[in-house]
Short mmCIF file of N, CA, C and O in Angstrom, two decimals:
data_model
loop_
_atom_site.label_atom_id
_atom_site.label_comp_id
_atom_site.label_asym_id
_atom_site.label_seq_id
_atom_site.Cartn_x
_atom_site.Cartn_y
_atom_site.Cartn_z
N UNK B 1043 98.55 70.54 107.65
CA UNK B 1043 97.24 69.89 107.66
C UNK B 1043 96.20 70.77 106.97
O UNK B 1043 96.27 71.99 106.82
N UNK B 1044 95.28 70.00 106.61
CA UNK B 1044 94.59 70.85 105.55
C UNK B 1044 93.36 71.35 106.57
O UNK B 1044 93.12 70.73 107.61
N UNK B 1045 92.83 72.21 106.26
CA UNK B 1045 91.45 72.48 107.50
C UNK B 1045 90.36 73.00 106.69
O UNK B 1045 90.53 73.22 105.50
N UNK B 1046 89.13 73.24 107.32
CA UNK B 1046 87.88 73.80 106.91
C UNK B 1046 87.95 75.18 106.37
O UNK B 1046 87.36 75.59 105.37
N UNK B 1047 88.73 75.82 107.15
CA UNK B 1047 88.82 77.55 107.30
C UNK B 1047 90.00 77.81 106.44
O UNK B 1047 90.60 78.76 106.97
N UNK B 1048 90.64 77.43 105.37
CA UNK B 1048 91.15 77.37 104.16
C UNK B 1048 90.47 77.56 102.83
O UNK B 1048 90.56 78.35 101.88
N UNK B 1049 89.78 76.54 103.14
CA UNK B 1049 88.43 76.47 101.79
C UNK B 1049 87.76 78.14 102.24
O UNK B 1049 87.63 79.10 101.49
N UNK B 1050 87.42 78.03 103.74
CA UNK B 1050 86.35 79.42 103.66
C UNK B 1050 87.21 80.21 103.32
O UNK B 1050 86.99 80.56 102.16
N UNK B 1051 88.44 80.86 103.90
CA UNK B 1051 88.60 82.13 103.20
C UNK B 1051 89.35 82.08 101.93
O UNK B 1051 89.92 83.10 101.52
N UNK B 1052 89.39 80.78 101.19
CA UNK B 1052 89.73 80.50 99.48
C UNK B 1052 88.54 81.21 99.27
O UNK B 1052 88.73 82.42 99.36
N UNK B 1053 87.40 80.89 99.01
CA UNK B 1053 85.76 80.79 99.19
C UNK B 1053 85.80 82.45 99.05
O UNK B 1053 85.49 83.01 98.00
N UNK B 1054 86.15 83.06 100.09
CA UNK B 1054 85.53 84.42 100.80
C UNK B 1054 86.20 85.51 99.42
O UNK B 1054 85.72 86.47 98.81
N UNK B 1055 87.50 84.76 99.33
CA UNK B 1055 88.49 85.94 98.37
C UNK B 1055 88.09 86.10 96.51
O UNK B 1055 88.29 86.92 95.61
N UNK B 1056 87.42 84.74 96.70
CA UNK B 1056 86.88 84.43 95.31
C UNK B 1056 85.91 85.30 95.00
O UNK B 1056 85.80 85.93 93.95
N UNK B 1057 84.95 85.34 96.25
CA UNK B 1057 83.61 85.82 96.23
C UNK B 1057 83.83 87.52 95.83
O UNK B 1057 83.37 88.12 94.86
N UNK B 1058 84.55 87.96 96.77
CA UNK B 1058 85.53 89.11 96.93
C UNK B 1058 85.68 89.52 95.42
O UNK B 1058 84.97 90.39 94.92
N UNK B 1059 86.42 89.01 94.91
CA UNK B 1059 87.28 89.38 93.43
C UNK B 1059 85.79 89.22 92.55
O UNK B 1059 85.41 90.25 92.01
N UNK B 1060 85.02 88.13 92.41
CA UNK B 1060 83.56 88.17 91.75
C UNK B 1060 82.98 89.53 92.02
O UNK B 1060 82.62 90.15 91.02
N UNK B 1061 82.85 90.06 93.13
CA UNK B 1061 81.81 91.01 93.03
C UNK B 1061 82.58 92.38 92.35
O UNK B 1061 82.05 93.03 91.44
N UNK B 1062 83.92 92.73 92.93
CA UNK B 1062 84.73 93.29 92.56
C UNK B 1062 84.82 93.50 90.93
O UNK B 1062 84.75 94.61 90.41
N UNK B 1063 84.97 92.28 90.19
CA UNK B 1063 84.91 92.46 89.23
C UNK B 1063 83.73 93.01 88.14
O UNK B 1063 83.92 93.71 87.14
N UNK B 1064 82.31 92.40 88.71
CA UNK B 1064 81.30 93.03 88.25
C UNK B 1064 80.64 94.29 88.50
O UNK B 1064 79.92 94.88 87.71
N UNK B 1065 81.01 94.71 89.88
CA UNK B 1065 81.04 96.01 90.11
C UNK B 1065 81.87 97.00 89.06
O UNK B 1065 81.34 98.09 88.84
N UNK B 1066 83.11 96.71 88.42
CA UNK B 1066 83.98 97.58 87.85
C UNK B 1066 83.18 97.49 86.39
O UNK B 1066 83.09 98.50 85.69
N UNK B 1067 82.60 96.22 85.99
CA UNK B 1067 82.04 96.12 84.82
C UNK B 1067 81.13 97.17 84.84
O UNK B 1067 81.01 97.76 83.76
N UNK B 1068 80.29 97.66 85.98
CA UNK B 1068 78.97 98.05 86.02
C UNK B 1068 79.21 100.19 86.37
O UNK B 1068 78.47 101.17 86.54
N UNK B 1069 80.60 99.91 86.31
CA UNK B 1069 80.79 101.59 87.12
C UNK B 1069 82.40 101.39 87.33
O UNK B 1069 82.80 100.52 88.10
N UNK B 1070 83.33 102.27 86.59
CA UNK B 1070 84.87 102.28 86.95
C UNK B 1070 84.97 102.74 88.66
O UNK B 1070 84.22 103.56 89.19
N UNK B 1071 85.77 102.20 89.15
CA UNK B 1071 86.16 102.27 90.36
C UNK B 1071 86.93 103.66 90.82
O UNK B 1071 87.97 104.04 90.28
N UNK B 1072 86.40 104.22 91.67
CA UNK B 1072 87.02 105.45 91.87
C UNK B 1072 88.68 104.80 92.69
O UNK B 1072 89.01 103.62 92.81
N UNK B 1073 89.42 106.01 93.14
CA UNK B 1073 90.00 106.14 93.60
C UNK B 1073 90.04 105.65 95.18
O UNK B 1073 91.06 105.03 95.48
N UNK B 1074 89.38 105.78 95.89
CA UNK B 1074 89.11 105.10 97.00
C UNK B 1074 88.54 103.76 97.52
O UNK B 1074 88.61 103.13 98.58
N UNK B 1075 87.85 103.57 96.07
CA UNK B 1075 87.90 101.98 96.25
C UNK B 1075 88.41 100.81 95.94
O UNK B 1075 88.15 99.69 96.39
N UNK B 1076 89.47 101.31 94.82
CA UNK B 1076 90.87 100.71 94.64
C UNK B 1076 91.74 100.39 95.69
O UNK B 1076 92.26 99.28 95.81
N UNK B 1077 91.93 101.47 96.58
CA UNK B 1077 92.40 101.87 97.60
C UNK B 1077 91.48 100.51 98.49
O UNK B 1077 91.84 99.38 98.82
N UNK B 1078 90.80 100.90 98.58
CA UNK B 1078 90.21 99.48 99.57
C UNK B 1078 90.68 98.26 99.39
O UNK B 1078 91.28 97.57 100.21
N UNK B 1079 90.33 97.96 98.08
CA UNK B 1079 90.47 96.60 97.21
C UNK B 1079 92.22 96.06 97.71
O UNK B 1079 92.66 95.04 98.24
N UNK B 1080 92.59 96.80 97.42
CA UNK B 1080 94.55 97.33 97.61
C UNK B 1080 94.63 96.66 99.06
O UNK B 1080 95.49 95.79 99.23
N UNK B 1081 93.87 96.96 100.01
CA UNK B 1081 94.40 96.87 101.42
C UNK B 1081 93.84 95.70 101.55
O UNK B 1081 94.46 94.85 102.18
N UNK B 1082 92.82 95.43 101.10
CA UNK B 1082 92.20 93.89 101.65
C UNK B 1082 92.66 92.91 101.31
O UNK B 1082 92.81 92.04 102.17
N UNK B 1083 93.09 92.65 99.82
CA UNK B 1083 94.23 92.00 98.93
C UNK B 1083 95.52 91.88 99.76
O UNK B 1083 96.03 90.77 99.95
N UNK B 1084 95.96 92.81 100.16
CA UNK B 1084 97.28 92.56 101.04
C UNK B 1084 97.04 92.15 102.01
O UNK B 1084 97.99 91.55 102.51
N UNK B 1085 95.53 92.17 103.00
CA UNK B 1085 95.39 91.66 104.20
C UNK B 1085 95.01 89.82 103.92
O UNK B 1085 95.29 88.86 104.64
N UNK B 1086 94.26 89.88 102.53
CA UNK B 1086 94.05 88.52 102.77
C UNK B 1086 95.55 87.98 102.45
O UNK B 1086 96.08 87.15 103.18
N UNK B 1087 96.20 88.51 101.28
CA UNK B 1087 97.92 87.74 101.23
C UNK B 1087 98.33 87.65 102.53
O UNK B 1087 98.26 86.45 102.76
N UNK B 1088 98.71 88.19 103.49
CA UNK B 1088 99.67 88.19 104.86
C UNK B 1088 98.86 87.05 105.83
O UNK B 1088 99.21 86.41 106.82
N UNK B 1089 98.02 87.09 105.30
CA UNK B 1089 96.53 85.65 105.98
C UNK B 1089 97.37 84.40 105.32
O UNK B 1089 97.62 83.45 106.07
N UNK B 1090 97.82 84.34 104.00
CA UNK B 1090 98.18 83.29 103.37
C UNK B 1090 99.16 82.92 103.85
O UNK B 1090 99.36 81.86 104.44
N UNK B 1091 100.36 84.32 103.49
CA UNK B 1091 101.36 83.35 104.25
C UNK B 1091 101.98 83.55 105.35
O UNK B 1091 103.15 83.20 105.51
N UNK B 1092 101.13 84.24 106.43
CA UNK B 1092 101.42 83.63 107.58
C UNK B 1092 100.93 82.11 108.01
O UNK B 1092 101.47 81.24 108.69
N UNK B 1093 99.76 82.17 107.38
CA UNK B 1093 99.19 80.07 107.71
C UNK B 1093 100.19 79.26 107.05
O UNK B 1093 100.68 78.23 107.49
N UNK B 1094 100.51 80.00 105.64
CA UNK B 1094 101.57 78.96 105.18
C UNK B 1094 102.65 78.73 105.98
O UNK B 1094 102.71 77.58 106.39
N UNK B 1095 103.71 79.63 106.41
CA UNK B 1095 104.69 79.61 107.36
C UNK B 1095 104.85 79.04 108.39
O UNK B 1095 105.87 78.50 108.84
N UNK B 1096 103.18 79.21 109.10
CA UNK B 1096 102.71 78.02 110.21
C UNK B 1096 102.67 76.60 109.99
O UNK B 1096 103.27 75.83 110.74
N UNK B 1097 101.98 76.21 108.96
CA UNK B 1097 101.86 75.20 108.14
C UNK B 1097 103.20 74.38 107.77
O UNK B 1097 103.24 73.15 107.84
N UNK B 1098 104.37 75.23 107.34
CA UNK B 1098 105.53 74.53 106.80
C UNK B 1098 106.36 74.11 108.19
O UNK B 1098 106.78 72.97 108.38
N UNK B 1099 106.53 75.21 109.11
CA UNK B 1099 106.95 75.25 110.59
C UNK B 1099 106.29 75.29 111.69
O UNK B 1099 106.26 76.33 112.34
N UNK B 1100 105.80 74.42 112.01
CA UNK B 1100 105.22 74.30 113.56
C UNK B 1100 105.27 74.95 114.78
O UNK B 1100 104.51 75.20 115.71
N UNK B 1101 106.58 75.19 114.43
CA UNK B 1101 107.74 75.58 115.90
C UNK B 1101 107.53 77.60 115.14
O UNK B 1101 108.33 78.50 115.40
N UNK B 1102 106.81 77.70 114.62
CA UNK B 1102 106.95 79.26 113.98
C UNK B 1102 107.25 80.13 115.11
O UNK B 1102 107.05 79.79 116.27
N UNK B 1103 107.66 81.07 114.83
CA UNK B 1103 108.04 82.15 115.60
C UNK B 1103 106.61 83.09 116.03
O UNK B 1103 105.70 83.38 115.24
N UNK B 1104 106.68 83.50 117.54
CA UNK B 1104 105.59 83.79 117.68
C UNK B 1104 104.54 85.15 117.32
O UNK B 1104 103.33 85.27 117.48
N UNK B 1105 105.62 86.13 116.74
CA UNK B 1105 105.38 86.90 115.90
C UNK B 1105 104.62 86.50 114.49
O UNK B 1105 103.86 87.30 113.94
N UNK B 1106 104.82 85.54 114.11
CA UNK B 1106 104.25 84.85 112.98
C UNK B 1106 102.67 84.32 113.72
O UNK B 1106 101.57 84.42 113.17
N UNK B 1107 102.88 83.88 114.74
CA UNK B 1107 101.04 83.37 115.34
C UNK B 1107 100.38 84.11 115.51
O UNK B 1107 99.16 83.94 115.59
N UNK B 1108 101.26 85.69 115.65
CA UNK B 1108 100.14 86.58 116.82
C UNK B 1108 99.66 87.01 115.24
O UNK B 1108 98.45 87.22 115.15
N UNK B 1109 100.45 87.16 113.99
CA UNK B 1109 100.20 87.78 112.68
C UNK B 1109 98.84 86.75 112.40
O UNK B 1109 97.69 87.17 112.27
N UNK B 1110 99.24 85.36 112.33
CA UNK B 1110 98.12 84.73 111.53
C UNK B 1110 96.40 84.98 112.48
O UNK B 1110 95.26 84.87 112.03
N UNK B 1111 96.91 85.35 114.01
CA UNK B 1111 95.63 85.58 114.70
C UNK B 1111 94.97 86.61 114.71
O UNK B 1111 93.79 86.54 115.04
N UNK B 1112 95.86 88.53 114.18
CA UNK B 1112 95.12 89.20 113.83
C UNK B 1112 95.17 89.49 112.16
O UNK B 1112 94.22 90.26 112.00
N UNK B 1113 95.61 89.33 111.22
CA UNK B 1113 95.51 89.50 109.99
C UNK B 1113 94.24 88.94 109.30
O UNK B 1113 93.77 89.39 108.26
N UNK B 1114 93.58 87.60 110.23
CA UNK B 1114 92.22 87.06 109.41
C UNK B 1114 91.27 88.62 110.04
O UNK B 1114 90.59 89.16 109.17
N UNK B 1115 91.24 89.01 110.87
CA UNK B 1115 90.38 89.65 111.58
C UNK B 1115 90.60 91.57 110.75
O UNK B 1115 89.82 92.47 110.45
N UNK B 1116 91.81 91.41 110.69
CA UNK B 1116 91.73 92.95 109.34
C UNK B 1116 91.36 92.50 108.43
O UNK B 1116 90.62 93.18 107.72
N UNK B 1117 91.73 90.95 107.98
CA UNK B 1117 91.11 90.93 106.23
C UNK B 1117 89.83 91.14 106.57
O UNK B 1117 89.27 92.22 106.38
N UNK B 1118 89.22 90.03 107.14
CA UNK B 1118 87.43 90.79 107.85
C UNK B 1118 86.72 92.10 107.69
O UNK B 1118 85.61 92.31 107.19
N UNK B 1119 87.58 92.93 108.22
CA UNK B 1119 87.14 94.22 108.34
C UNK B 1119 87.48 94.74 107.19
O UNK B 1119 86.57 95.44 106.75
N UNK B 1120 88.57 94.68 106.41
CA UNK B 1120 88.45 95.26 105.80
C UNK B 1120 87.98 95.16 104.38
O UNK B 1120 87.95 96.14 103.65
N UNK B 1121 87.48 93.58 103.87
CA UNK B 1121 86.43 93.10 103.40
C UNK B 1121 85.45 93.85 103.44
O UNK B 1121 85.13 94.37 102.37
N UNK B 1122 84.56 94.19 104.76
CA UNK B 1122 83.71 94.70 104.66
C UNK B 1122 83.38 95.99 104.11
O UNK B 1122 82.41 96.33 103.43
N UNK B 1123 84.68 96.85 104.65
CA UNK B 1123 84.65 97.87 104.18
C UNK B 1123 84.94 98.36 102.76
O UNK B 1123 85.17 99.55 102.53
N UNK B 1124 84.93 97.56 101.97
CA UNK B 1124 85.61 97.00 100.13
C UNK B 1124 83.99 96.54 100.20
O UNK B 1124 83.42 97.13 99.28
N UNK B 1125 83.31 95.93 100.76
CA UNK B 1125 82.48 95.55 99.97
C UNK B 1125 81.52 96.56 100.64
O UNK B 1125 80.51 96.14 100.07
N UNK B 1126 81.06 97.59 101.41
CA UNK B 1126 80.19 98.78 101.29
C UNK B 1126 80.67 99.63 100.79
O UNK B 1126 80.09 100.71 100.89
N UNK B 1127 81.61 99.59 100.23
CA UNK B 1127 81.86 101.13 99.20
C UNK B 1127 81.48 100.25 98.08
O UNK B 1127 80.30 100.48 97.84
N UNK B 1128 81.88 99.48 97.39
CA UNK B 1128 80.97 99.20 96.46
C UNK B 1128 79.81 98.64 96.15
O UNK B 1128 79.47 98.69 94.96
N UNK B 1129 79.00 98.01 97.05
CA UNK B 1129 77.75 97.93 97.11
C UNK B 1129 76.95 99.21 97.25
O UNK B 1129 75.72 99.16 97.32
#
Protein backbone atom coordinates (compact mmCIF):
# COMPACT_ATOMS: atom_id res chain seq x y z
CA UNK A 1 0.00 0.00 0.00
CA UNK A 2 1.20 3.19 -0.88
CA UNK A 3 1.28 5.81 2.19
CA UNK A 4 2.02 9.50 3.00
CA UNK A 5 5.40 8.81 4.78
CA UNK A 6 6.94 7.41 1.46
CA UNK A 7 6.56 10.58 -0.44
CA UNK A 8 8.07 12.32 2.91
CA UNK A 9 11.11 10.51 3.22
CA UNK A 10 11.35 10.30 -0.98
CA UNK A 11 10.96 14.21 -0.28
CA UNK A 12 13.53 14.29 2.76
CA UNK A 13 16.43 12.25 0.67
CA UNK A 14 15.99 14.49 -2.32
CA UNK A 15 16.25 17.49 -0.24
CA UNK A 16 19.29 15.73 1.41
CA UNK A 17 21.26 15.02 -1.91
CA UNK A 18 20.13 18.94 -3.13
CA UNK A 19 21.83 20.52 -0.41
CA UNK A 20 24.63 18.04 -0.43
CA UNK A 21 25.25 18.69 -3.74
CA UNK A 22 25.46 22.47 -3.61
CA UNK A 23 27.34 22.46 -0.62
CA UNK A 24 30.21 20.39 -2.54
CA UNK A 25 29.75 22.94 -5.42
CA UNK A 26 30.41 25.73 -2.89
CA UNK A 27 33.49 23.98 -0.77
CA UNK A 28 34.95 20.16 -1.46
CA UNK A 29 33.83 18.01 1.25
CA UNK A 30 36.24 17.04 3.78
CA UNK A 31 36.73 13.78 4.97
CA UNK A 32 34.27 13.61 7.68
CA UNK A 33 31.55 14.72 5.91
CA UNK A 34 31.62 12.20 3.33
CA UNK A 35 31.77 10.03 6.11
CA UNK A 36 28.42 11.41 7.25
CA UNK A 37 26.83 11.55 3.88
CA UNK A 38 28.11 7.59 3.69
CA UNK A 39 26.14 6.66 6.87
CA UNK A 40 22.95 8.46 6.23
CA UNK A 41 22.74 7.09 2.61
CA UNK A 42 22.98 3.64 4.06
CA UNK A 43 20.54 4.53 6.83
CA UNK A 44 18.05 5.94 4.49
CA UNK A 45 18.70 2.57 1.99
CA UNK A 46 17.98 -0.04 5.00
CA UNK A 47 14.67 2.45 5.53
CA UNK A 48 13.90 1.37 1.87
CA UNK A 49 14.22 -1.90 2.01
CA UNK A 50 13.15 -2.84 5.03
CA UNK A 51 9.47 -1.04 4.07
CA UNK A 52 9.95 -2.73 0.87
CA UNK A 53 10.25 -6.25 2.41
CA UNK A 54 7.31 -5.26 4.63
CA UNK A 55 5.45 -4.12 1.77
CA UNK A 56 6.08 -7.33 -0.47
CA UNK A 57 5.49 -9.66 2.87
CA UNK A 58 3.11 -8.88 5.42
CA UNK A 59 3.81 -11.82 7.50
CA UNK A 60 7.72 -10.24 7.58
CA UNK A 61 9.88 -11.48 10.03
CA UNK A 62 10.04 -9.56 13.07
CA UNK A 63 13.51 -8.61 12.92
CA UNK A 64 12.61 -6.92 9.70
CA UNK A 65 9.73 -4.59 11.80
CA UNK A 66 11.85 -3.86 14.67
CA UNK A 67 14.60 -2.70 11.56
CA UNK A 68 11.92 -0.65 9.66
CA UNK A 69 10.94 0.95 13.32
CA UNK A 70 14.44 1.98 14.25
CA UNK A 71 16.32 2.66 10.93
CA UNK A 72 13.73 5.77 10.05
CA UNK A 73 14.84 7.17 13.46
CA UNK A 74 18.95 6.76 12.65
CA UNK A 75 18.26 8.02 9.18
CA UNK A 76 16.79 11.10 11.30
CA UNK A 77 19.61 11.53 13.29
CA UNK A 78 21.81 11.05 11.24
CA UNK A 79 20.45 13.46 8.63
CA UNK A 80 20.86 15.86 10.99
CA UNK A 81 24.07 15.35 11.75
CA UNK A 82 25.10 15.45 7.62
CA UNK A 83 23.26 18.38 7.51
CA UNK A 84 25.20 20.49 10.55
CA UNK A 85 28.45 19.65 9.39
CA UNK A 86 27.65 21.08 6.34
CA UNK A 87 25.63 23.89 7.03
Amino acid sequence: PFTIHKLAGLAAGILLAVIVYKTHQAAPLGPIEIAAIVVTVLFFAGTVVAGALLSINEQASAIILRLHQILPVLSLLSAAGTLYLLL
